[in-house]
Every structure is written in C-alpha cells, then in structure tokens.
Coordinates of C-alpha atoms (C1' of nucleotides) in Angstrom, one line a residue:
Chain M
M10 CA -32.5 -27.3 5.8
S11 CA -32.1 -27.6 9.5
K12 CA -32.6 -24.5 11.5
E13 CA -29.7 -24.8 13.7
L14 CA -26.5 -23.0 12.7
T15 CA -23.4 -24.2 14.5
S16 CA -22.2 -21.5 16.7
R17 CA -18.5 -19.5 16.2
A18 CA -17.2 -20.9 19.7
E19 CA -18.4 -24.2 19.2
D20 CA -16.7 -24.9 15.8
Y21 CA -15.5 -21.9 13.8
S22 CA -14.9 -23.8 10.4
Q23 CA -18.5 -25.3 10.8
W24 CA -19.9 -22.1 11.3
Y25 CA -18.5 -20.9 8.3
N26 CA -19.7 -24.0 6.4
D27 CA -23.0 -23.8 7.8
L28 CA -23.2 -20.2 6.8
V29 CA -22.2 -20.7 3.2
I30 CA -24.6 -23.5 3.0
K31 CA -27.6 -22.5 4.7
G32 CA -27.0 -19.2 3.8
G33 CA -27.9 -20.0 0.0
L34 CA -24.3 -18.7 -1.2
A35 CA -23.4 -21.9 -2.6
D36 CA -23.6 -25.7 -2.7
Y37 CA -21.0 -28.8 -3.0
S38 CA -20.9 -30.2 -6.3
A39 CA -20.4 -33.6 -7.9
V40 CA -17.0 -32.5 -8.9
R41 CA -14.4 -32.7 -6.1
G42 CA -12.9 -29.6 -4.8
C43 CA -15.6 -27.4 -7.0
M44 CA -18.3 -25.6 -5.6
V45 CA -21.9 -24.2 -7.3
I46 CA -22.2 -20.6 -6.8
K47 CA -25.9 -20.4 -6.3
P48 CA -28.2 -17.2 -7.3
Y49 CA -27.8 -15.3 -3.8
G50 CA -24.0 -16.1 -3.9
F51 CA -23.6 -15.0 -7.4
A52 CA -25.8 -11.8 -7.0
L53 CA -23.5 -11.0 -4.2
W54 CA -20.5 -11.5 -6.7
E55 CA -22.0 -9.8 -9.5
N56 CA -22.3 -6.4 -7.0
M57 CA -18.5 -6.8 -6.2
R58 CA -17.7 -7.3 -9.9
D59 CA -19.9 -4.5 -11.3
Q60 CA -18.4 -2.0 -8.9
L61 CA -14.7 -3.5 -9.5
D62 CA -15.3 -3.4 -13.0
R63 CA -16.1 0.4 -12.4
M64 CA -13.3 1.3 -10.6
F65 CA -11.1 -0.7 -13.3
K66 CA -12.7 1.6 -16.1
E67 CA -12.3 4.7 -13.9
T68 CA -8.7 4.3 -14.0
G69 CA -8.3 3.4 -17.6
H70 CA -8.6 -0.3 -18.5
V71 CA -10.4 -2.1 -20.6
N72 CA -11.5 -5.4 -20.8
A73 CA -11.1 -8.3 -23.1
Y74 CA -11.0 -12.3 -23.0
F75 CA -8.1 -14.9 -23.3
P76 CA -8.3 -18.5 -23.9
L77 CA -8.8 -21.2 -20.9
F78 CA -6.2 -23.6 -22.3
V79 CA -2.6 -22.6 -22.6
P80 CA -0.4 -24.6 -24.9
K81 CA 2.4 -26.4 -22.3
S82 CA 5.1 -24.7 -24.5
L83 CA 3.9 -21.2 -23.7
F84 CA 2.9 -22.1 -20.2
E85 CA 6.8 -22.8 -19.1
A86 CA 8.2 -20.2 -21.2
E87 CA 8.8 -17.9 -17.9
E88 CA 10.2 -20.5 -15.5
K89 CA 9.6 -19.1 -12.1
N90 CA 6.2 -18.6 -12.7
A91 CA 5.8 -21.9 -14.6
E92 CA 7.6 -23.7 -11.6
G93 CA 5.5 -22.2 -9.1
F94 CA 2.3 -23.2 -10.7
A95 CA 3.4 -26.8 -11.8
K96 CA 2.1 -28.7 -9.1
E97 CA -1.4 -27.5 -9.5
C98 CA -2.0 -27.6 -13.0
A99 CA -4.9 -29.5 -14.3
V100 CA -3.7 -30.6 -17.8
V101 CA -5.4 -31.2 -21.2
T102 CA -3.9 -34.4 -23.1
H103 CA -6.9 -35.8 -25.5
Y104 CA -9.3 -34.5 -27.5
R105 CA -11.7 -37.2 -28.1
L106 CA -14.0 -40.0 -26.3
K107 CA -15.0 -43.2 -27.6
G108 CA -17.4 -46.1 -26.7
D109 CA -15.5 -48.6 -24.2
P110 CA -15.7 -51.8 -26.2
E111 CA -15.1 -53.8 -22.5
K112 CA -18.2 -52.1 -21.1
K113 CA -21.3 -51.3 -22.9
G114 CA -22.7 -48.0 -22.4
K115 CA -19.1 -46.3 -21.1
L116 CA -17.1 -44.1 -22.4
M117 CA -13.3 -44.2 -22.7
V118 CA -10.6 -41.9 -23.7
D119 CA -9.7 -42.6 -27.0
P120 CA -5.8 -43.2 -27.1
E121 CA -5.6 -42.1 -31.0
A122 CA -7.1 -38.7 -30.0
K123 CA -3.9 -37.8 -27.6
L124 CA -3.2 -34.2 -28.4
E125 CA 0.4 -33.1 -30.2
E126 CA 1.0 -30.8 -27.2
E127 CA -0.6 -30.6 -24.0
L128 CA -2.9 -28.0 -22.7
V129 CA -2.6 -26.8 -19.5
I130 CA -5.8 -25.1 -18.1
R131 CA -4.7 -21.7 -16.8
P132 CA -3.9 -21.3 -13.4
T133 CA -3.3 -17.7 -14.3
S134 CA -3.1 -16.1 -17.5
E135 CA 0.3 -14.6 -17.6
A136 CA 1.6 -16.8 -20.3
I137 CA -1.3 -16.8 -22.8
I138 CA -1.5 -12.9 -22.3
W139 CA 2.0 -12.1 -22.9
N140 CA 2.5 -14.4 -25.9
T141 CA -0.4 -12.2 -27.3
Y142 CA 1.1 -8.9 -26.5
K143 CA 4.0 -9.7 -28.0
D144 CA 2.2 -8.9 -31.4
W145 CA 0.3 -6.1 -30.1
I146 CA 3.4 -3.9 -29.0
Q147 CA 5.5 -2.4 -31.4
S148 CA 6.1 0.8 -30.2
Y149 CA 6.2 3.3 -27.2
R150 CA 2.8 4.7 -28.8
D151 CA 1.1 1.3 -28.1
L152 CA 2.0 2.0 -24.3
P153 CA 0.5 1.2 -21.8
L154 CA -1.3 -1.5 -22.4
L155 CA -4.0 -1.6 -19.8
I156 CA -6.3 -4.8 -19.9
N157 CA -8.3 -6.6 -17.4
Q158 CA -10.2 -9.8 -18.0
W159 CA -13.0 -11.6 -15.6
A160 CA -12.6 -15.2 -15.7
N161 CA -12.4 -18.7 -14.4
V162 CA -8.8 -20.3 -13.3
V163 CA -8.1 -23.7 -12.1
R164 CA -5.7 -24.6 -9.2
W165 CA -5.9 -28.4 -8.2
E166 CA -5.7 -28.1 -4.5
M167 CA -5.3 -30.7 -2.3
R168 CA -7.5 -29.4 0.3
T169 CA -10.7 -27.5 -0.3
R170 CA -12.6 -24.9 1.5
L171 CA -15.8 -23.3 0.1
F172 CA -15.1 -19.7 -1.5
L173 CA -11.7 -20.0 0.3
R174 CA -9.9 -22.6 -1.8
T175 CA -11.6 -24.2 -4.5
A176 CA -10.3 -26.2 -7.3
E177 CA -11.9 -23.6 -9.8
F178 CA -12.9 -20.3 -8.9
L179 CA -13.6 -16.8 -10.6
W180 CA -11.7 -13.8 -10.6
Q181 CA -10.4 -10.9 -12.5
E182 CA -6.7 -10.4 -13.7
G183 CA -5.4 -7.3 -14.9
H184 CA -2.5 -7.3 -17.2
T185 CA -0.7 -4.0 -18.2
A186 CA 2.7 -2.9 -20.2
H187 CA 4.4 0.0 -19.7
A188 CA 7.5 1.9 -21.3
T189 CA 9.2 2.5 -18.2
K190 CA 10.1 0.6 -14.4
E191 CA 8.5 3.7 -12.6
E192 CA 5.2 3.7 -14.7
A193 CA 4.7 0.1 -14.2
I194 CA 5.5 0.4 -10.3
E195 CA 3.0 3.4 -10.1
E196 CA 0.2 1.1 -11.8
T197 CA 1.0 -1.6 -9.2
V198 CA 0.4 0.6 -6.5
K199 CA -2.2 2.2 -8.0
M200 CA -4.3 -0.9 -8.6
L201 CA -3.5 -1.9 -5.1
N202 CA -5.1 1.0 -3.9
V203 CA -8.4 0.7 -6.0
Y204 CA -8.4 -2.9 -4.0
A205 CA -8.0 -1.1 -0.7
E206 CA -10.7 1.1 -1.7
F207 CA -13.1 -1.5 -2.5
V208 CA -12.8 -3.6 0.3
E209 CA -13.1 -0.8 2.7
T210 CA -15.4 1.2 1.3
Y211 CA -17.7 -1.6 -0.1
M212 CA -17.2 -4.9 1.6
A213 CA -16.8 -2.6 5.0
L214 CA -13.5 -4.7 5.5
P215 CA -10.2 -2.7 6.7
V216 CA -7.3 -4.0 5.0
I217 CA -3.4 -3.5 5.5
K218 CA -1.7 -2.7 2.7
G219 CA 1.9 -4.0 2.3
V220 CA 4.6 -5.7 0.2
K221 CA 5.1 -9.7 0.7
T222 CA 8.5 -10.9 1.3
A223 CA 10.7 -13.0 -1.1
N224 CA 9.1 -16.1 0.3
E225 CA 5.6 -15.1 -0.5
R226 CA 6.0 -13.3 -3.7
F227 CA 3.9 -14.4 -6.5
A228 CA 6.5 -16.8 -8.7
G229 CA 7.7 -14.5 -11.6
A230 CA 7.1 -11.1 -9.8
E231 CA 9.9 -8.7 -8.4
D232 CA 7.4 -7.6 -5.7
T233 CA 4.1 -8.5 -4.7
Y234 CA 1.8 -6.1 -3.1
C235 CA -1.0 -7.2 -0.8
I236 CA -4.0 -6.2 1.2
E237 CA -4.5 -8.3 4.3
A238 CA -7.3 -8.7 6.3
L239 CA -8.0 -10.2 9.8
M240 CA -11.1 -12.6 10.1
Q241 CA -12.9 -13.1 13.6
D242 CA -11.1 -16.1 14.4
G243 CA -7.5 -14.1 14.6
K244 CA -6.6 -15.9 11.2
A245 CA -5.3 -13.1 8.6
L246 CA -6.2 -13.3 5.1
Q247 CA -5.0 -12.0 1.7
A248 CA -7.8 -10.4 0.1
G249 CA -6.1 -9.2 -3.0
T250 CA -2.4 -8.9 -4.6
S251 CA -0.9 -6.5 -7.1
H252 CA 2.4 -7.5 -8.6
F253 CA 5.1 -5.7 -10.3
L254 CA 6.3 -8.1 -12.7
G255 CA 9.7 -6.1 -13.7
Q256 CA 10.7 -7.3 -17.5
N257 CA 10.6 -11.1 -16.6
F258 CA 7.6 -12.0 -19.1
A259 CA 8.5 -9.6 -21.5
K260 CA 12.1 -11.2 -21.8
A261 CA 10.2 -14.9 -21.9
F262 CA 7.9 -13.8 -24.7
E263 CA 10.2 -11.2 -26.3
V264 CA 7.5 -8.2 -26.0
Q265 CA 9.9 -5.6 -27.1
F266 CA 9.1 -1.8 -28.2
L267 CA 10.8 0.8 -30.2
N268 CA 11.1 3.8 -27.8
K269 CA 11.3 7.4 -29.0
E270 CA 15.1 7.4 -29.4
N271 CA 14.4 4.1 -31.9
K272 CA 15.8 1.7 -29.6
Q273 CA 14.5 -1.6 -28.9
E274 CA 13.8 -1.8 -24.9
Y275 CA 11.6 -4.7 -23.0
V276 CA 8.3 -3.7 -21.5
W277 CA 7.6 -3.5 -17.8
A278 CA 4.7 -5.1 -16.6
T279 CA 2.1 -5.7 -13.8
S280 CA -0.8 -8.1 -12.7
W281 CA -3.2 -7.7 -10.4
G282 CA -6.3 -9.8 -9.1
V283 CA -9.0 -10.4 -6.6
S284 CA -11.2 -13.7 -6.7
T285 CA -14.8 -15.1 -5.1
R286 CA -12.2 -15.5 -2.3
L287 CA -13.2 -12.2 -1.0
I288 CA -16.9 -13.7 -0.5
G289 CA -15.3 -16.1 2.4
A290 CA -13.4 -12.8 3.6
L291 CA -16.6 -11.1 3.6
I292 CA -18.5 -13.9 5.8
M293 CA -15.6 -14.5 8.2
A294 CA -15.0 -10.8 9.2
H295 CA -18.6 -9.7 9.6
S296 CA -20.9 -12.3 10.3
D297 CA -22.5 -13.7 13.6
D298 CA -24.0 -16.6 15.1
Q299 CA -27.4 -16.0 13.7
G300 CA -26.2 -16.1 10.2
L301 CA -24.8 -13.9 7.7
I302 CA -23.9 -9.9 8.0
I303 CA -23.7 -8.4 4.3
P304 CA -22.8 -4.7 4.0
P305 CA -25.6 -2.9 2.6
R306 CA -23.6 -1.6 -0.7
I307 CA -23.0 -5.0 -1.9
A308 CA -26.0 -6.9 -0.4
P309 CA -27.9 -8.5 -2.9
Q310 CA -31.1 -7.2 -1.2
Q311 CA -30.9 -4.1 1.1
V312 CA -34.4 -3.8 2.3
V313 CA -36.8 -7.0 2.8
I314 CA -40.5 -6.1 3.8
V315 CA -42.6 -8.7 5.5
P316 CA -46.2 -8.1 6.2
I317 CA -47.8 -9.2 9.3
Y318 CA -51.7 -10.1 8.8
K319 CA -54.6 -12.0 10.2
G320 CA -56.9 -13.4 7.9
D321 CA -57.1 -12.6 4.2
E322 CA -59.1 -9.5 4.5
S323 CA -56.6 -7.0 5.7
K324 CA -53.8 -8.4 3.3
P325 CA -54.7 -6.1 0.4
A326 CA -54.4 -3.0 2.9
I327 CA -50.9 -4.2 3.7
D328 CA -50.2 -5.0 0.1
A329 CA -51.2 -1.6 -0.9
K330 CA -49.0 0.1 1.3
A331 CA -46.0 -2.1 1.1
N332 CA -46.1 -1.4 -2.7
G333 CA -46.2 2.2 -1.9
I334 CA -43.1 1.7 0.5
M335 CA -41.3 -0.3 -2.3
T336 CA -41.9 2.2 -5.1
A337 CA -40.7 5.2 -2.9
L338 CA -37.5 2.9 -1.9
K339 CA -36.7 2.0 -5.6
A340 CA -36.7 5.5 -6.4
K341 CA -33.8 6.0 -4.1
G342 CA -31.8 2.9 -5.7
I343 CA -32.3 0.8 -3.1
R344 CA -32.6 -2.9 -3.8
V345 CA -35.7 -4.1 -1.8
K346 CA -38.0 -7.1 -1.8
Y347 CA -41.3 -7.5 -0.6
D348 CA -42.1 -10.8 0.6
N349 CA -45.6 -11.5 0.8
S350 CA -45.3 -15.1 0.2
D351 CA -48.0 -17.1 2.4
T352 CA -46.5 -20.1 2.5
S353 CA -44.1 -19.4 5.4
R354 CA -45.1 -17.2 8.4
P355 CA -43.5 -14.1 9.5
G356 CA -41.4 -15.4 12.1
W357 CA -39.8 -18.2 9.7
K358 CA -39.0 -15.1 7.2
F359 CA -37.4 -13.0 10.2
A360 CA -35.0 -16.3 10.7
Q361 CA -34.4 -16.7 7.0
Y362 CA -33.5 -13.2 6.2
E363 CA -31.5 -12.7 9.1
L364 CA -29.5 -16.2 8.1
Q365 CA -29.2 -14.7 4.6
G366 CA -27.8 -11.1 6.1
V367 CA -30.2 -8.9 4.6
P368 CA -29.3 -5.7 6.2
V369 CA -33.2 -3.9 6.9
R370 CA -36.0 -5.5 7.9
I371 CA -39.4 -3.6 7.5
A372 CA -42.2 -5.4 9.3
M373 CA -45.9 -3.9 8.9
G374 CA -49.3 -5.3 10.4
L375 CA -52.6 -4.0 11.3
R376 CA -51.5 -2.3 14.2
D377 CA -48.4 -0.4 12.4
M378 CA -50.8 0.7 10.0
E379 CA -53.2 2.0 12.5
N380 CA -50.2 4.1 13.8
N381 CA -48.8 5.2 10.5
V382 CA -45.6 3.4 11.4
V383 CA -43.7 0.3 10.4
E384 CA -41.1 -1.8 12.3
V385 CA -37.8 -1.5 11.3
A386 CA -35.0 -4.1 12.3
R387 CA -31.4 -3.6 11.2
R388 CA -29.3 -7.0 10.9
D389 CA -26.2 -5.2 12.4
T390 CA -27.3 -4.3 15.7
K391 CA -30.5 -6.4 16.1
E392 CA -32.0 -3.2 17.0
K393 CA -35.8 -2.8 16.3
S394 CA -37.4 0.3 16.1
S395 CA -41.0 2.0 14.9
V396 CA -40.5 4.5 12.3
S397 CA -43.1 6.8 10.7
M398 CA -44.0 6.1 7.4
D399 CA -43.7 9.6 6.5
G400 CA -40.2 10.1 5.0
L401 CA -39.5 6.3 5.6
A402 CA -37.4 6.2 2.1
D403 CA -35.2 9.1 3.5
H404 CA -34.6 7.3 6.9
I405 CA -34.0 3.7 5.2
S406 CA -31.4 5.5 3.0
N407 CA -29.7 7.1 6.0
L408 CA -30.2 3.8 7.8
L409 CA -28.1 1.9 5.4
E410 CA -25.3 4.1 4.8
E411 CA -25.2 3.7 9.2
I412 CA -25.1 0.1 8.9
Q413 CA -22.6 0.2 6.3
D414 CA -20.3 2.4 8.7
T415 CA -21.2 0.6 11.6
I416 CA -20.0 -2.6 10.3
Y417 CA -16.6 -0.9 9.3
Q418 CA -16.2 0.5 12.4
R419 CA -16.7 -2.5 14.2
A420 CA -14.5 -4.7 12.0
L421 CA -11.9 -1.9 12.3
A422 CA -11.9 -1.7 15.7
F423 CA -11.7 -5.7 16.1
R424 CA -8.7 -5.5 13.6
N425 CA -6.9 -2.6 15.6
E426 CA -7.3 -4.5 19.0
N427 CA -5.5 -7.4 17.3
I428 CA -2.6 -6.2 15.9
R429 CA 0.0 -6.2 19.2
P430 CA 4.0 -5.7 19.2
A431 CA 6.0 -8.7 20.7
N432 CA 9.7 -7.7 21.6
S433 CA 10.6 -11.5 22.5
W434 CA 10.4 -14.9 21.3
N435 CA 8.3 -15.9 24.1
E436 CA 6.2 -12.9 23.7
F437 CA 6.1 -13.8 20.2
I438 CA 4.6 -17.3 20.2
Q439 CA 2.4 -16.5 23.2
L440 CA 0.7 -13.8 21.5
L441 CA 0.1 -16.0 18.6
D442 CA -1.3 -18.9 20.8
E443 CA -3.2 -16.9 23.2
K444 CA -4.2 -14.1 21.2
A445 CA -3.9 -14.7 17.7
G446 CA -4.3 -11.8 15.0
F447 CA -1.4 -10.0 13.8
V448 CA 1.7 -9.8 15.7
S449 CA 4.0 -7.3 14.8
A450 CA 7.8 -8.0 15.2
H451 CA 11.1 -7.0 14.1
W452 CA 12.6 -10.0 11.6
D453 CA 16.2 -9.8 10.3
G454 CA 15.1 -9.8 6.6
T455 CA 16.5 -13.3 5.8
P456 CA 14.2 -16.1 4.3
E457 CA 15.8 -18.7 6.4
T458 CA 14.6 -16.9 9.7
E459 CA 10.9 -16.4 8.2
E460 CA 11.3 -20.2 7.2
K461 CA 12.2 -21.0 10.6
I462 CA 9.4 -19.0 12.1
K463 CA 7.0 -20.5 9.9
E464 CA 8.2 -24.0 11.0
L465 CA 7.8 -23.2 14.6
T466 CA 4.7 -21.4 14.8
K467 CA 2.8 -21.9 11.7
A468 CA 2.9 -17.9 11.4
T469 CA 4.0 -16.5 8.1
I470 CA 5.0 -12.8 7.3
R471 CA 1.8 -11.3 6.1
C472 CA 3.4 -8.2 4.7
I473 CA 5.7 -5.4 5.3
P474 CA 2.9 -2.5 5.8
L475 CA 3.4 0.2 2.9
D476 CA 3.5 3.1 5.7
N477 CA 6.1 1.3 8.0
K478 CA 7.8 3.4 10.4
Q479 CA 11.7 2.6 10.4
E480 CA 13.1 1.6 13.8
E481 CA 16.0 0.0 15.2
G482 CA 15.3 -3.4 16.9
V483 CA 16.5 -6.9 16.8
C484 CA 15.0 -9.9 15.4
V485 CA 12.5 -12.1 17.7
L486 CA 14.1 -14.9 16.6
S487 CA 17.5 -14.7 15.6
G488 CA 18.6 -11.2 17.4
K489 CA 20.3 -9.7 14.5
P490 CA 19.5 -6.2 13.9
S491 CA 16.4 -5.0 12.1
T492 CA 15.1 -1.5 10.7
Q493 CA 11.8 -2.2 11.1
R494 CA 8.7 -4.5 12.2
V495 CA 6.7 -6.8 10.0
L496 CA 3.4 -8.5 10.6
F497 CA 3.3 -12.1 11.3
A498 CA -0.1 -14.1 11.6
R499 CA -1.5 -17.7 11.0
A500 CA -3.5 -17.3 7.7
Y501 CA -6.0 -19.0 5.7
Chain J
rC15 C1' -0.2 -38.3 -1.6
rG16 C1' 0.3 -40.5 3.7
rG17 C1' -2.8 -41.4 8.7
rG18 C1' -7.8 -41.6 10.4
rA19 C1' -13.2 -42.1 9.7
rU20 C1' -17.7 -42.3 7.5
rG21 C1' -21.4 -43.5 3.0
rU22 C1' -29.2 -45.8 4.3
rA23 C1' -35.1 -40.9 0.7
rG24 C1' -33.5 -33.5 -0.5
rC25 C1' -31.1 -33.3 4.4
rG26 C1' -29.8 -35.6 9.3
rU27 C1' -30.1 -40.4 11.2
rA28 C1' -32.0 -45.9 13.7
rG29 C1' -30.6 -50.7 12.3
rC30 C1' -24.9 -53.3 11.2
rC31 C1' -21.6 -56.2 16.6
rC32 C1' -25.3 -61.1 16.7
rG33 C1' -27.8 -62.1 8.8
rG34 C1' -34.3 -63.5 8.7
rU35 C1' -41.5 -60.6 7.4
rU36 C1' -43.2 -54.9 4.3
rA37 C1' -35.8 -50.8 6.5
rU38 C1' -36.7 -46.6 11.8
rC39 C1' -37.5 -41.9 13.4
rG40 C1' -37.2 -36.7 12.8
rC41 C1' -37.2 -32.4 9.3
rG42 C1' -38.2 -31.0 4.5
rC43 C1' -41.7 -32.1 0.2
rC44 C1' -47.4 -32.8 -1.8
rU45 C1' -53.1 -32.5 -0.4
rG46 C1' -56.8 -30.4 2.9
rG47 C1' -58.2 -27.6 7.1
rU48 C1' -57.1 -24.3 10.8
rU49 C1' -53.4 -20.2 11.5
rU50 C1' -50.2 -15.9 10.7
rG51 C1' -46.4 -9.3 15.8
rG52 C1' -40.0 -14.4 16.0
rG53 C1' -38.6 -20.4 13.0
rA54 C1' -47.3 -22.7 13.7
rC55 C1' -50.8 -27.0 14.4
rC56 C1' -54.1 -31.4 12.8
rA57 C1' -55.0 -35.2 9.5
rG58 C1' -53.6 -37.9 5.2
rG59 C1' -49.9 -38.9 1.5
rA60 C1' -45.7 -39.3 -1.8
rG61 C1' -40.5 -40.4 -1.5
rG62 C1' -35.5 -45.8 -1.3
rU63 C1' -30.5 -49.4 -7.0
rC64 C1' -29.3 -49.2 2.3
rG65 C1' -22.1 -45.6 -2.3
rC66 C1' -20.4 -49.5 -6.5
rA67 C1' -19.1 -54.3 -8.0
rA68 C1' -17.8 -59.4 -6.8
rG69 C1' -18.1 -63.2 -3.0
rU70 C1' -20.1 -66.2 1.2
rU71 C1' -25.4 -68.1 2.2
rC72 C1' -31.5 -71.0 1.5
rG73 C1' -31.5 -65.8 2.5
rA74 C1' -26.9 -59.7 3.4
rA75 C1' -28.4 -52.6 4.8
rU76 C1' -25.7 -56.2 8.3
rC77 C1' -20.2 -61.0 6.9
rU78 C1' -15.6 -61.0 2.9
rU79 C1' -12.8 -58.4 -0.6
rG80 C1' -12.1 -54.9 -4.3
rC81 C1' -13.4 -50.2 -6.0
rC82 C1' -15.5 -45.3 -5.7
rA83 C1' -16.7 -40.9 -3.1
rU84 C1' -17.2 -37.4 1.0
rC85 C1' -15.3 -35.5 5.7
rC86 C1' -11.3 -34.9 9.3
rC87 C1' -6.0 -34.8 10.5
rG88 C1' -0.7 -33.7 7.7
rA89 C1' 2.4 -32.1 3.4
rC90 C1' 0.7 -28.0 -0.8
rC91 C1' -1.6 -23.0 -1.3
rA92 C1' -5.2 -16.9 -3.5

RNA sequence: CGGGAUGUAGCGUAGCCCGGUUAUCGCGCCUGGUUUGGGACCAGGAGGUCGCAAGUUCGAAUCUUGCCAUCCCGACCA
C-alpha cells in the first residue's frame, strides 16, 4: 500500500479513489462495474443501516424481503417506470450451463435451457412488490401497509465510480400503500424528513430538502422529493429520494381496496430509498488530504489507543493502563480499539488511523504515565492535547460530541457559502464556472428551458426547496416570468 | 456504444522504438537482529503463464494479427 495520497487540489477524483481504496473501505472486483465492500467500509454501512433501521421502525415500518428476479411481464406493467429503467437492466435468459464440446474444461450457456420468460434483475422492486401487495390488500383495514426492505439492486451503468455509481449496490427501499392521497403524501414527506435527520444528525452532512422537476423525477412517480448535499469540489449529490407514486402502481397492478362505504378504490403509494452512495457523499463532504474524516456517530472505531514504549519492560504497565481506559470508554458505549501490535511503529499507526478517519486517537507512553496524562488527538482539527487520566472517559465522550458538531458546522458553513443567487444569464454561467456550488436562480418552469440550460452548462435543477420563498422574477435563460428561485448545480 | 490510452510479482514500475544469457528497481511480504513520542534500520530470503491466443523467427516481454480486461473523454445514470 502506497503511503501517498493524491491531494484534492491535484486531482479531486483520484483523491476520492485513493481514500476509498487506501482507507480500506472498498476494492475493485473481478466483475466489471462492481466493487467489493471491505470490512471497514461495511462496518460503516452497518452503522448507517442500523440507525436508519431504528428510525424506520420508530415510524411504524417493518422489514420484509422480496425476490431479486422480476418476470419481464411484471416489470413492464407500469410503463413509465419500465421505460425509465429499461436501458440499464440486466436480464436472465437461461437457467443452465453445460460443458462446451468445442473447448475442453470450459462451460457454455445451454441453449436448451432458455427461460420461457426472461427475468429482470431488479433495478428497483416496485413491480414485484406491487404484484404481491395486490393479494395482501383487500380492505381499508389492511391499510396503511408500511414495508421496507434492505437489498441489493443492479443498474447496468456505462461508467462507474466506487460507491457513487456501481452496477450493483446496496440500499433500502420502502414501499407503502395508503387509503388516501393525503396520507400517502404525508408519508412521502415524513420519510424525507427521516432521511434529512439521519444524514444531518448522524452523517454530519447538511442537506437541502426539495422537490424534483418533471425532468428529474423518478419514472412512475407523481412527485419526487429529495435531499441534496454539496461536496467539497462544489458538485451537488442527491443523497436520498422519497416518491409520491399516486395511483400509478395501484392501477398497473390492480391493487384495490374496499373503503368504509363498500366501494372499490385504488390505493395510494410511496417509495423511498437511500443507498451505499451515502458513503461516497460522506467521504467527499468531510475528508481531507490526510485521509478520511468520519463523524463519530457512525464511525466503525471512535477511539484508538496507541501505546508508545521503549523496550519490553514498560509494555505491561502501559497495557494495563490502556485496558483500564478501554473498559471505562466501553462502559460509556464508545467503540474503542487498543492497537498494541508490535508489528508496526507508532508513527505508522498514527498515519494509518488518520487515513482511516478514526475521530480520536489516544497515545500514551511512560512519560504520560508518570504525569497521569494521555495525549489526545482529534482527527477533524488535528489538535493534540494532554489530558488527565482522571475523568478521561467523560472527556472523550464529550469530545466525540464536539467533533460530531464541528464536522457538521464546517460542512454547513461550506454549503451555505456556496449557495449564490444569479440574476442574469451571464452571472449564472460565471458562478457555475468560477465558484461551482448551488446557484439560486429564477426558472420559467418549463422542461424545455431546463433542458436547454443543461445542454449549455451541464448544470441541472437539483431541486425546488421545500421552504422556498415566493418572489416575482424572470427566468435567467428565457426571461419569462417566474414566481420562485430554484437550485441549479453540476451534480454527481 | 463511439474517441483515446494502458496491460510486466500484491502495488507502482524499467526493459519494447532497434528481437539475443538467469526480466530491472522501489514499496509491500517472509526470517533473524537492533528499534519504538509522527509512515524505522541492517542482513538474508520468497514471489513472474511479461493480459490471452495465434503468427513471423534459429530465438518474442520486445515485431504482426485477433481477442479480453482496465482507465480517461463523450452519450446514460442514484
């Protein structure tokens, strides 16, 4: 493993790749477009997943699991959705291999084993789920149906990037059914808020809640709500989406219920998801040229203790002290590791744990023991301080909260500094090119203008913020009247 | 799927133009020793179908053709 990381200024993309690979989060795999999530990266995902799962359960949802394969006839039932995903579907056509008579020891697809009906590998599960819900929903008493699943999905992308865009990725998808339109919309917004709270509170990443324009909307949805985050290079990243699906899937799959008046009605639906892409967002928002910076609340390791000793005679004493500290920290629920391996030296360990973004490092040697102190280094600011061993666990516990807050405030300040209003076309393109970030501008509300702006600048409308203030203005491109500003940015 | 580039040990590479002993160097790895307050040092050692296949040749990492894979730039996308 090379010691050198590419700096952000030198090559932002390469910096990102270096962090993922050298930080031990993931690896390239033998399969084109697919990655291996390594134990450290998966531990991070597990922490995110577990917290989200708690939040879903608190809001009344339960988990279930639906098949990976979707028969083509089901997949195509909701036309807009099918059309939206058609270009990136992997399809299973055969169910057997056999020995290749031409090439000894090689296998070939058995042409005799062609499937009657092709199976689409889910790019998302609406089709298989709504086909199932049809049988589960008969009466208003069966509603609402609030189900989530943790799963993998496959979208055959032309170009991939670790965590941000891979052919297979992990996510959760919530699929709910409701008796009324109002209730479904309420659910859509509720889950958007859950996402925003999770991302801001646990990932320390400020987001803008908004609604997508028709162009950017999920295929098959009536409305797509989103949370948008800003990366350090000034590009926006969609961190989560929540869709109000109207009755589109209910009608496509004939999901009706008898209401209290004994009349058949189509149910109202939502779906919502976040994926391992969030890990990419986390990396690009917080990390620096020394490596990853992971917020304490989701960090696989929150504290690492590194002993410093001369010769073997001082080691047992340091071990004993370190174990005492570990016990105290664990009692406070802190995820701590004592790295007393003698296969690498302290300096190497320091660099390694900085690369991996462990929020707090405690170093202790004989000198510290004599003074009843330890050296505490925080990853986010690189500050080092000498801290008394008395009450150390409380100090660390508070420090972790402070780090969480510092990381969030830093990201928030950066985000806020990088939302700029543009009142003319010249100003608009100048801001996009020179400053990046979000540009807040008037738009005439037509897909044509949005498309034109995308062609000219590569910037898209990231969202119409939910709390948007209404103001008279004219579209930056067309000059037509507009009632509000929307957020533009170049995006991942 | 178009345009460009690259494939040599786990990683990064030299050699290729101009074919010729046992394929270079660094990191990492293994053994022993000395070390340990910011990526240690010394000595010894292991590790290779030179992406795959065919061709040219007395002889191919090197030349030719085909294939495969990866990366970058486009179109597509969470």
